[in-house]
Coordinates of C-alpha atoms and ligand atoms in Angstrom, one line a residue:
X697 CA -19.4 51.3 -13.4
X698 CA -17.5 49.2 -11.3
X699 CA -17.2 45.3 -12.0
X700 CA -19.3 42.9 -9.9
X701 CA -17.6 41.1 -8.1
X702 CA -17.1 37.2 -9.5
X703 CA -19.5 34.8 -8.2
X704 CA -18.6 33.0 -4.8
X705 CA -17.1 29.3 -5.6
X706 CA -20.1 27.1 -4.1
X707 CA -19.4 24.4 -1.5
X708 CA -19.4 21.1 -1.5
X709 CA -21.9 20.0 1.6
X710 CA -24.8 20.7 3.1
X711 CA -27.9 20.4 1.0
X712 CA -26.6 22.7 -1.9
X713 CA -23.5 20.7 -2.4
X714 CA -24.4 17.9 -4.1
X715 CA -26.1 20.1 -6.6
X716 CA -23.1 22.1 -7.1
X717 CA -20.9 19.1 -7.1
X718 CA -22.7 17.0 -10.1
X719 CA -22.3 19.2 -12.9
X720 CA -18.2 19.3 -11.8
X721 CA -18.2 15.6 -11.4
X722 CA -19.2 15.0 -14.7
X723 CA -16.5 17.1 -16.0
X724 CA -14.3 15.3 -13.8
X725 CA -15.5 11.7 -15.2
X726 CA -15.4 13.2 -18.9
X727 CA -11.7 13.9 -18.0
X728 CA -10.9 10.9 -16.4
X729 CA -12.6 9.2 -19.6
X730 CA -10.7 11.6 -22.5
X731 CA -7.4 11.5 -20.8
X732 CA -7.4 7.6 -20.8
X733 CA -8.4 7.4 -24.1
X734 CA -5.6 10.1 -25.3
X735 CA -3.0 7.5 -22.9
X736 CA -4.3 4.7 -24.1
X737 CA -2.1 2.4 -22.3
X738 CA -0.8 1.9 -19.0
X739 CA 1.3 4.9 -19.0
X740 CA 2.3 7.8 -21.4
X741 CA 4.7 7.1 -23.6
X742 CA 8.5 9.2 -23.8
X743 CA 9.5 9.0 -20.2
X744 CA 10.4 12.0 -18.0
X745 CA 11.6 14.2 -21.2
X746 CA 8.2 14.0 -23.1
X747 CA 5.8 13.9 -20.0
X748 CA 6.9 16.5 -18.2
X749 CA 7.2 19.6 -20.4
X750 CA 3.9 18.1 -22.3
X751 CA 2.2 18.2 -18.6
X752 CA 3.9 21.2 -17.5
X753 CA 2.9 22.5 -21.3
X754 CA -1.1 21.5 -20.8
X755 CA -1.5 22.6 -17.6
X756 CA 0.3 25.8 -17.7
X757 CA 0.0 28.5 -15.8
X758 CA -0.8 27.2 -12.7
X759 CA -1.7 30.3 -10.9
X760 CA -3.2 32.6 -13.7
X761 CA -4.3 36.4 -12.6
X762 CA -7.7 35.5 -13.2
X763 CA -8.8 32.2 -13.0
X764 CA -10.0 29.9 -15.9
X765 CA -13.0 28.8 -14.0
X766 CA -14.0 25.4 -12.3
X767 CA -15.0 23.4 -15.3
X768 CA -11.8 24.4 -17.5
X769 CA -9.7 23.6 -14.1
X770 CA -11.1 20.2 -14.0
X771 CA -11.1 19.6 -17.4
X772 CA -7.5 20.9 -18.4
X773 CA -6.1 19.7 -15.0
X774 CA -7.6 16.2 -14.6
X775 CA -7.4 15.2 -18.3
X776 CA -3.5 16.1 -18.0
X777 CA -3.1 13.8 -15.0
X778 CA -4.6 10.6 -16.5
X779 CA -3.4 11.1 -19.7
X780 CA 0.2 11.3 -17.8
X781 CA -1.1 8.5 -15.7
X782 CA 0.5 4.7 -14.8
X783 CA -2.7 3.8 -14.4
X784 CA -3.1 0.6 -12.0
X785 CA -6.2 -0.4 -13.4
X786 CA -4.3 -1.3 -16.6
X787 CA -3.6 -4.8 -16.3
X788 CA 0.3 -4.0 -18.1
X789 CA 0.8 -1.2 -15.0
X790 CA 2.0 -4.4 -12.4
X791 CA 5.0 -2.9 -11.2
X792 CA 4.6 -2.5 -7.3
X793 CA 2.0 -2.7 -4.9
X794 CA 0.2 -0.2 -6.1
X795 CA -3.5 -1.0 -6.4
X796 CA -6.1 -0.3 -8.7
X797 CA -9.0 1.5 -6.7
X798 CA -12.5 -0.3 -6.4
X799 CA -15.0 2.4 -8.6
X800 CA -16.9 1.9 -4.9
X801 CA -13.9 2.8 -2.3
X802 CA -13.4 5.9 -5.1
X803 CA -17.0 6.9 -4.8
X804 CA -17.0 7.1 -1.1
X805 CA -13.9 8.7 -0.8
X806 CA -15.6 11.6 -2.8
X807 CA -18.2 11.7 0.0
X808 CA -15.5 11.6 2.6
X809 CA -14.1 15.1 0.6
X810 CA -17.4 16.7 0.3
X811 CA -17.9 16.2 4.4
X812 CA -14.5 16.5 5.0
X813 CA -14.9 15.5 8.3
X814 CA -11.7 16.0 11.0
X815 CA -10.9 13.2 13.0
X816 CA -9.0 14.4 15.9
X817 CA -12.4 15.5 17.9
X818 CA -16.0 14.8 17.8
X819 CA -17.3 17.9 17.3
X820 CA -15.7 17.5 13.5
X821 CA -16.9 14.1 12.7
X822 CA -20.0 12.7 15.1
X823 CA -20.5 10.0 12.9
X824 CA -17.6 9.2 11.0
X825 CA -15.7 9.2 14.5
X826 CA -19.0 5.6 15.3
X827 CA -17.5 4.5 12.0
X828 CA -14.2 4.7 12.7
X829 CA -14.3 3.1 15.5
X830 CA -16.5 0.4 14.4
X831 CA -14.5 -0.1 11.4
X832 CA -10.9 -0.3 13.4
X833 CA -12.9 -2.6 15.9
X834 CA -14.1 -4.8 13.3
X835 CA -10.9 -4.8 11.4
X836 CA -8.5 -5.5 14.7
X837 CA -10.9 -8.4 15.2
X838 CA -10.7 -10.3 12.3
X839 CA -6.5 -10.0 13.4
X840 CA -6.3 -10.9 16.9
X841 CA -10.3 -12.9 17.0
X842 CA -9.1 -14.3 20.7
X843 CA -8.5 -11.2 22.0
X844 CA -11.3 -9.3 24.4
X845 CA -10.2 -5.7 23.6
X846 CA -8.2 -5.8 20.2
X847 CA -7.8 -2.3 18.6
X848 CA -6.8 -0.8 15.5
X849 CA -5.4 2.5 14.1
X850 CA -6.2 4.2 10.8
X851 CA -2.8 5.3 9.1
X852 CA -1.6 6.3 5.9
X853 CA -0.1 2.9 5.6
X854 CA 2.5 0.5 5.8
X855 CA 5.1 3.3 6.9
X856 CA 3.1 5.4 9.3
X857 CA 1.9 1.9 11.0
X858 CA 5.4 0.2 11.0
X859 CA 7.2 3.8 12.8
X860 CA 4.0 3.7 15.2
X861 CA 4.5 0.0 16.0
X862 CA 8.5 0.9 17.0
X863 CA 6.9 3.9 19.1
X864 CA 4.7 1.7 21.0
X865 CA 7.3 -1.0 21.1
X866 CA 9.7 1.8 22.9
X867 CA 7.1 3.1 25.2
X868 CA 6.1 -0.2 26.5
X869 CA 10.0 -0.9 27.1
X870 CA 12.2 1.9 26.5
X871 CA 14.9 2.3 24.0
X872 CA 14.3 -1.4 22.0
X873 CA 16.9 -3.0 19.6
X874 CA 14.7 -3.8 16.7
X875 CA 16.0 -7.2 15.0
X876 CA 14.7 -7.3 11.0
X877 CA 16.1 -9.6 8.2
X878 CA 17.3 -8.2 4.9
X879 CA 13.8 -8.7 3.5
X880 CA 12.3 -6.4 5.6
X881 CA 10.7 -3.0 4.5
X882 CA 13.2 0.0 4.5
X883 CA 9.9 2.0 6.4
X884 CA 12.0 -0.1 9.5
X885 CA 15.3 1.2 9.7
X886 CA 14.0 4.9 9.0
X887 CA 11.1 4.4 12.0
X888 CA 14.5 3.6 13.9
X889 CA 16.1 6.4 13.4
X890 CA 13.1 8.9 14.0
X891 CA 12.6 7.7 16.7
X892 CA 16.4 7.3 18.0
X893 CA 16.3 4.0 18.6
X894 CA 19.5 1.6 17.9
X895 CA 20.0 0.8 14.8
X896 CA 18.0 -2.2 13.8
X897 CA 20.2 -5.4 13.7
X898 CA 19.6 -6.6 10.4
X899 CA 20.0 -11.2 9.7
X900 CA 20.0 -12.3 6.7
X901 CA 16.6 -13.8 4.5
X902 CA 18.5 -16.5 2.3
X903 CA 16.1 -17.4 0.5
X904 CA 13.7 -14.3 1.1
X905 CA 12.6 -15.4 4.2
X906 CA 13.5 -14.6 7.8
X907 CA 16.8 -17.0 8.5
X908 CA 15.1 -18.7 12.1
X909 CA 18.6 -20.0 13.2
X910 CA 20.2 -16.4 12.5
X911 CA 17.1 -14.9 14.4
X912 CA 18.5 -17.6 17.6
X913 CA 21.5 -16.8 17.4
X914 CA 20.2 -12.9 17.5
X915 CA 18.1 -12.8 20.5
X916 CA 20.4 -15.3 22.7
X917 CA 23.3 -12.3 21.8
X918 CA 20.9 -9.7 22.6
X919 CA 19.2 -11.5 25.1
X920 CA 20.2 -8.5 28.1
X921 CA 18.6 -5.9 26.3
X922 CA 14.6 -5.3 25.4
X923 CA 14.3 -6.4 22.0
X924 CA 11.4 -6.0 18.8
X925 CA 11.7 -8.3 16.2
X926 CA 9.8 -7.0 13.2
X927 CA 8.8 -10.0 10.7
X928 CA 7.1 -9.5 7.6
X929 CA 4.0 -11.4 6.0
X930 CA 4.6 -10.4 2.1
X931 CA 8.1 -9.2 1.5
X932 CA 8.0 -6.0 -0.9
X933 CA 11.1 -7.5 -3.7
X934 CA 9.2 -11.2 -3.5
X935 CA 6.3 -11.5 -1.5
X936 CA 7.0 -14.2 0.8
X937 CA 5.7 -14.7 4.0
X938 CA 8.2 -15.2 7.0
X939 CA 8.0 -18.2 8.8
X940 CA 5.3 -16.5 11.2
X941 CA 4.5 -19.0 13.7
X942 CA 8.4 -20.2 14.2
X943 CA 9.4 -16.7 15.0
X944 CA 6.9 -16.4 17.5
X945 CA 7.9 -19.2 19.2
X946 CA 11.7 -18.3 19.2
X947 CA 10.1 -14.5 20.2
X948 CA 8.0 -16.2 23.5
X949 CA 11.5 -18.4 24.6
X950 CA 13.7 -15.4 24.7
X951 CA 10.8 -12.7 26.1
X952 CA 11.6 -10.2 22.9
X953 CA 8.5 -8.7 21.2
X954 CA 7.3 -9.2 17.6
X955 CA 5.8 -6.7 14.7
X956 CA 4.6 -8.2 12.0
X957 CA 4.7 -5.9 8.9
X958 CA 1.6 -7.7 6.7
X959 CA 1.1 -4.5 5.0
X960 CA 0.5 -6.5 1.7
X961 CA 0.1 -10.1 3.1
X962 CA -2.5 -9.3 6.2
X963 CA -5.6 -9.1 3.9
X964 CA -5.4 -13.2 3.0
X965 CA -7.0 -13.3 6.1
X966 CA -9.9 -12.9 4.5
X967 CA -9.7 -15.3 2.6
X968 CA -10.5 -19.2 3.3
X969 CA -8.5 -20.2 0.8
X970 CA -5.2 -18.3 1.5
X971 CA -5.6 -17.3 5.2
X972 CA -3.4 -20.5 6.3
X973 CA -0.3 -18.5 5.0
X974 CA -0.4 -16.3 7.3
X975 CA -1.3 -18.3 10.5
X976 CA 0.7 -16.7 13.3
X977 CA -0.3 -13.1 12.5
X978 CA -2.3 -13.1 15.9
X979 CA 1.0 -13.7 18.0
X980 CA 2.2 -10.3 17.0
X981 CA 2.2 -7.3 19.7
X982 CA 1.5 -5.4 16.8
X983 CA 0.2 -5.7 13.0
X984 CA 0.3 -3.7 10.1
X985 CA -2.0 -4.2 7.8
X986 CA -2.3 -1.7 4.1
X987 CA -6.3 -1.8 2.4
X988 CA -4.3 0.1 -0.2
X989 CA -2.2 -2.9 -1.8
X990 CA -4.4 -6.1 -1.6
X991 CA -7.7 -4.6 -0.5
X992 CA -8.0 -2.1 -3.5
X993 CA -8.5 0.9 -1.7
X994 CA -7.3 4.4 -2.9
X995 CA -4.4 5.4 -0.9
X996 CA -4.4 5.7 1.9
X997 CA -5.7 3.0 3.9
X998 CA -3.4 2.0 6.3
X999 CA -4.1 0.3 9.8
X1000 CA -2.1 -0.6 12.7
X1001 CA -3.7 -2.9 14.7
X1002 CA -2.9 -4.4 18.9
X1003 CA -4.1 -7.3 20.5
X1004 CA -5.1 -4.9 23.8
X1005 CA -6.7 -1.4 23.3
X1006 CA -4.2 -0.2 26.3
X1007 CA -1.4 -0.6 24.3
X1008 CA -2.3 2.6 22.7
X1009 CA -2.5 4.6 25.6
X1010 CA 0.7 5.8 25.0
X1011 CA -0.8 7.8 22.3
X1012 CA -3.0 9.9 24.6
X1013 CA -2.2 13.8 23.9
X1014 CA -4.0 16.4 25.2
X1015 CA -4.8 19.6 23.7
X1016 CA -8.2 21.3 25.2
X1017 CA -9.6 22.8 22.0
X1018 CA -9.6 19.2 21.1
X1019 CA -10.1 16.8 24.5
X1020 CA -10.6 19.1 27.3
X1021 CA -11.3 16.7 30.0
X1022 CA -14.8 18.2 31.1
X1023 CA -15.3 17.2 27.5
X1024 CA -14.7 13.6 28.0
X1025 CA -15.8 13.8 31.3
X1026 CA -19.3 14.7 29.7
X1027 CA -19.2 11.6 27.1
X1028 CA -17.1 13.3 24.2
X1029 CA -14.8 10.8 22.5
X1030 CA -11.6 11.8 23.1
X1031 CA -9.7 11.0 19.2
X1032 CA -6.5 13.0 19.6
X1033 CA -4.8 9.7 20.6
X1034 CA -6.0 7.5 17.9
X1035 CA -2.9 9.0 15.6
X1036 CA 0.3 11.5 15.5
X1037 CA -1.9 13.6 12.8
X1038 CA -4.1 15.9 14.0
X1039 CA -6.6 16.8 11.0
X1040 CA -6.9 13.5 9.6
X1041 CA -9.1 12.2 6.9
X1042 CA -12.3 9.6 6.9
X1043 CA -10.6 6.9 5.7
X1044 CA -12.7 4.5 7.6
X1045 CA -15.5 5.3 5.1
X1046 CA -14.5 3.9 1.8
X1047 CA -13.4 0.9 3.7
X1048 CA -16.5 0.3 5.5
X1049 CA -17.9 0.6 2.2
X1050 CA -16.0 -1.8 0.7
X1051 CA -16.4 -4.1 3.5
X1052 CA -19.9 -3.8 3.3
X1053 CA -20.6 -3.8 -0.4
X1054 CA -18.2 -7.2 -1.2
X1055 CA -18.5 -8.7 2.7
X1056 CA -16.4 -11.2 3.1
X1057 CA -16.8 -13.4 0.5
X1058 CA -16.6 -10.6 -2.3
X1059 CA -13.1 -9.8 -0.7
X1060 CA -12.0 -13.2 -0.8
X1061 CA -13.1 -13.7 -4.2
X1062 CA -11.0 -10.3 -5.2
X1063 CA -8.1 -11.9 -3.5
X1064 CA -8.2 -15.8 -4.7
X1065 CA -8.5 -14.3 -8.0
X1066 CA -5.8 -12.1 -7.6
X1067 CA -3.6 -15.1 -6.6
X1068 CA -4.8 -17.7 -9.1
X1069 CA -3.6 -14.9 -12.0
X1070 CA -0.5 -14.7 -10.1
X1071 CA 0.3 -18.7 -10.2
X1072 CA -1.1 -18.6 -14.4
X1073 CA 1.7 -16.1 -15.0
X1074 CA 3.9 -17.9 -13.0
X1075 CA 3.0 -20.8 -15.1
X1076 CA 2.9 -19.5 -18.2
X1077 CA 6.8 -18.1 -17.4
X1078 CA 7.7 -21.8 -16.3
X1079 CA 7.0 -22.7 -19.8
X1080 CA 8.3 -20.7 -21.9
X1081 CA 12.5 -21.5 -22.4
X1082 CA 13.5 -18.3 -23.5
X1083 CA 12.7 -17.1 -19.3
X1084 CA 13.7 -17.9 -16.3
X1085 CA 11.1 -17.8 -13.2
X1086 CA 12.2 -17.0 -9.6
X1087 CA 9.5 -19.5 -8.2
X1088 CA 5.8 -19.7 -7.9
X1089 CA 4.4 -17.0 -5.7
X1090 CA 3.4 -17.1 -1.9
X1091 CA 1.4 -14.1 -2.7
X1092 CA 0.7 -12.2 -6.7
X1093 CA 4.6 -11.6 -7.2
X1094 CA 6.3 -12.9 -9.9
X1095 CA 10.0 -12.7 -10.6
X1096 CA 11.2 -13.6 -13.6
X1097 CA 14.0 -12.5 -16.2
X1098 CA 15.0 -13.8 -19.7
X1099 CA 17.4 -16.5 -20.1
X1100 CA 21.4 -16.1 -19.6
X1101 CA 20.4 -12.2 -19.7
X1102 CA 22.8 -9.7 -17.9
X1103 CA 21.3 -7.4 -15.2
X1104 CA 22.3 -4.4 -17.6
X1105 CA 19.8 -6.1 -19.9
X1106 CA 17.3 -6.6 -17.4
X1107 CA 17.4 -2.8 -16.5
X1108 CA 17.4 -2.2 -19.8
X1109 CA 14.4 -3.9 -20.8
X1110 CA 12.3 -2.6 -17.7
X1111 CA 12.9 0.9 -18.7
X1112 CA 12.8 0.8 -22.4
X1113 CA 9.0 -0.9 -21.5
X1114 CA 8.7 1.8 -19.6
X1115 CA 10.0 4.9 -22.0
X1116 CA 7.7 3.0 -24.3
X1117 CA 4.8 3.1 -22.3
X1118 CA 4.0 -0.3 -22.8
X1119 CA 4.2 -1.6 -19.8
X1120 CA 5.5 -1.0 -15.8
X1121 CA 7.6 -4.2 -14.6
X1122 CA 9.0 -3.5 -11.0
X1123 CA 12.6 -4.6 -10.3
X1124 CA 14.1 -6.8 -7.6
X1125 CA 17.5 -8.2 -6.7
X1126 CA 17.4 -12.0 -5.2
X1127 CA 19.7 -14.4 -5.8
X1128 CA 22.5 -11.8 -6.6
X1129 CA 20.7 -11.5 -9.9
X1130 CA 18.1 -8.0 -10.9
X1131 CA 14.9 -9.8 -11.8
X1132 CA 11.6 -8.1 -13.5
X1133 CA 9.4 -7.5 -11.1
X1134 CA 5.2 -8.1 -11.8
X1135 CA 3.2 -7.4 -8.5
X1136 CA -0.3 -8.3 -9.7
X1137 CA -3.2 -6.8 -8.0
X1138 CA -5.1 -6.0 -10.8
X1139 CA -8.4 -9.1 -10.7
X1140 CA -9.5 -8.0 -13.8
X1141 CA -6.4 -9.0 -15.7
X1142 CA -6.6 -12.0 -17.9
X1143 CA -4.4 -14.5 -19.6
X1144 CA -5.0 -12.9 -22.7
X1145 CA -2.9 -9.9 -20.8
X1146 CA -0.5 -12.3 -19.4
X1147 CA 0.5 -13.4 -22.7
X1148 CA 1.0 -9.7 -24.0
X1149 CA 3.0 -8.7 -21.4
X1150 CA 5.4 -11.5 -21.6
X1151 CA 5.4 -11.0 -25.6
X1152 CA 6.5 -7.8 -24.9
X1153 CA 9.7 -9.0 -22.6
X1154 CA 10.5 -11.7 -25.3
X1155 CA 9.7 -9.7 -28.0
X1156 CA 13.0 -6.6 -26.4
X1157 CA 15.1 -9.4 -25.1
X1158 CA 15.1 -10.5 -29.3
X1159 CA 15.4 -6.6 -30.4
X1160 CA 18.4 -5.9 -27.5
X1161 CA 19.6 -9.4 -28.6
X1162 CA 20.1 -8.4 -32.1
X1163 CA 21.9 -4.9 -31.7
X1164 CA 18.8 -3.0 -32.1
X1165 CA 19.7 -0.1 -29.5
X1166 CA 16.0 0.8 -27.5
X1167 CA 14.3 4.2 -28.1
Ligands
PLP2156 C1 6.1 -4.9 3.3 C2 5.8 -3.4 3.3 N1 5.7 -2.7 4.4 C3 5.4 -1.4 4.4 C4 5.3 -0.7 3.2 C5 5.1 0.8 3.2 O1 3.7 1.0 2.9 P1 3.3 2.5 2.5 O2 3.9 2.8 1.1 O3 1.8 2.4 2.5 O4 3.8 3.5 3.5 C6 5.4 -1.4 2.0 C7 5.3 -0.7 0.7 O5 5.3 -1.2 -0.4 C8 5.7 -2.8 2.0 O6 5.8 -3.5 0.9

């Protein structure tokens, strides 16, 4: 007798789907749960030796002869993965700006697999492509609100929107010297060299920030030549906020264009209390703007937005199994120009979500939360003599390092927390010194975790102090 053959996988959508899909999902969410629990921390514990032959050890072999099934996949696979995690949601896990997802934006983005609508033309995504449009529409309002025709872009973040904004920046005015200060984000110089444009001209940011006599003396040298000057609205080492409205100005005297990169800073504008900082943000000729740092969205969720929907119309592209023009002609939106990609993801879904489920002031209690735990930890470092603090944040980053410590011992203590999996501290040079780096973006997090984490620091400066050699 010959074997059946093995049942067909089912699909995820139409009105089977769902069925299909909630027996999986809550193997996926016993998973998630189990592998946490076997973690239990904010990441696994043994570094790169111990985590990846035990990974490569659970999850082996990835392409069997005859498959394990779907709910041994999931469960082997996913329970691997967050037991490996550096989980975000752990309030220790504050090294960069790497958020910990909403449960809501999460939720959504499983509907945006399950329809896994395309959004280069209409005919894959009739009603996602209304919502992204809405949603980039709303968004580039709320950044340029005195602008008739303000648009927006979904990207896949702070990268994807900073080389976009250097494209637009050339097409408006052909090959553009882009002038950045030493603060800016490295996404800058490499959108430069894509896109063979000059090298950007780098000033310096003394004290993190943008150095506005530098910038003068940058654009009145350069003055002959079409120039971009990129600014950034919360620096990636410190999180400061360039002097926005001051480079503006000196940008409108000598007729050069300005970027601002507020790929973590640009969400404050949501909030009442915080949105001062980054007064000036509507001046740009271009914003980028990241819902997956401060906006706790699952990567990615990346927008680029312009102060005139023509700006973009260098991005038109035609390809006619996508935008033929009797297509258009006929009423079709034509989405091919609304990124580089062509199959792109719903990404406008879980942040319409979000925007809808919090409105604004859920957002802007998210973010003044966010903030107030960065100031208590800045605080809390202030007072205690055995560490030294950068200075209190503009945004949730805190610098700080223990007392008359050498940068060897900074390193050192990072990545011993680290090969512990007690905790992820970022890193940052300023001042010619290495600082530990907490980006906090976790609301959740309370003093109580504060206080643990720097326990932990003091606790390894003492241990390094006294000879005893890390493991
Ligand atoms: C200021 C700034 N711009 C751009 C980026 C790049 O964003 P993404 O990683 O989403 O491409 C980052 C990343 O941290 C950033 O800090």
């Amino acid at each position: 007798m010959p074997t059946p053959p093995p049942p067909l996988p089912p699909l995820a959508g139409t009105t089977t789907g769902p069925t299909a899909l909630r027996p999986l999902i809550d193997t996926v969410l016993t998973a998630l749960h189990d592998g946490a629990h076997r973690r239990d921390g904010p990441l696994p514990a043994g570094g790169p030796d111990a985590v990846t032959p035990h990974t490569r050890t659970a999850t082996h072999p990835l392409i069997p002869d005859h498959g394990t099934g779907p709910h041994h996949a999931l469960r082997t696979l996913v329970t691997a993965l967050t037991e490996g995690a550096a989980d975000p949601a752990d309030p220790l896990c504050t090294a960069h700006l790497h958020t910990p997802p909403l449960a809501l934006a999460t939720a959504a983005d499983l509907a945006a697999s399950a329809l896994n609508p395309s959004m280069d033309s209409w005919d894959q995504a009739p009603a996602a492509s209304a919502l992204e449009a809405d949603t980039t529409a709303a968004l580039a309002a709320e950044i340029y609100p005195h602008q008739p025709t303000p648009d927006a872009l979904i990207t896949t973040g702070g990268t994807e929107s900073n080389q976009l904004a250097l494209l637009l920046a050339r097409e408006r005015n052909g090959p553009v010297q882009t002038i950045c200060a030493t603060n800016a984000h490295h996404s800058i110089t490499r959108a430069a060299w894509l896109l063979g444009l000059p090298t950007p001209l780098t000033i310096p940011a003394p004290n993190g920030v943008m150095d506005l006599t530098a910038l003068h003396q940058a654009l009145t040298h350069h003055r002959h030549q079409p120039l971009l000057v990129t600014a950034t609205a919360g620096t990636t080492d410190t999180g400061q906020i360039d002097p926005l409205t001051a480079i503006a100005d000196l940008c409108t005297t000598h007729g050069a264009e300005l970027h601002i990169d507020a790929a973590y800073g640009g969400p404050l504008l949501f909030s009442p209390t915080h949105r001062n900082k980054i007064h000036g943000l509507d001046r740009a000729h271009s914003v980028t703007l990241d819902l997956h740092k401060l906006g706790w969205q699952p990567a990615p969720a990346g927008i680029l937005a312009v102060p005139h929907r023509n700006h973009l119309t260098p991005l038109h592209h035609q390809a006619p199994y996508l935008n033929a023009d009797d297509d258009t002609e006929a009423g079709l939106p034509d989405l091919l120009g609304r990124s580089l990609r062509t199959t792109r993801r719903p990404d406008a879904l879980k942040i319409a979500v979000t925007l809808q489920a919090l409105g604004r002031t859920g957002l802007a209690d998210l973010i003044d939360r966010t903030l107030t735990t960065a100031h208590h930890l800045a605080d809390l470092i202030d007072k205690t003599p055995t560490l030294d603090l950068y200075d209190h944040p503009t945004i949730s980053t805190v610098l700080f390092r223990p007392t008359n410590a050498t940068d060897t011992t900074v390193a050192t203590i990072r990545r011993t927390l680290l090969t512990r999996g007690h905790a992820v501290l970022g890193r940052a040079h300023a001042h010619n010194r290495l600082w530990l780096k907490a980006t906090l973006l976790n609301p959740h997090t309370t003093p109580h975790h504060l206080h643990t984490l720097l326990d932990l620091v003091n606790q390894l400066t003492h241990d390094l102090a006294e000879g005893n050699t890390p493991r």
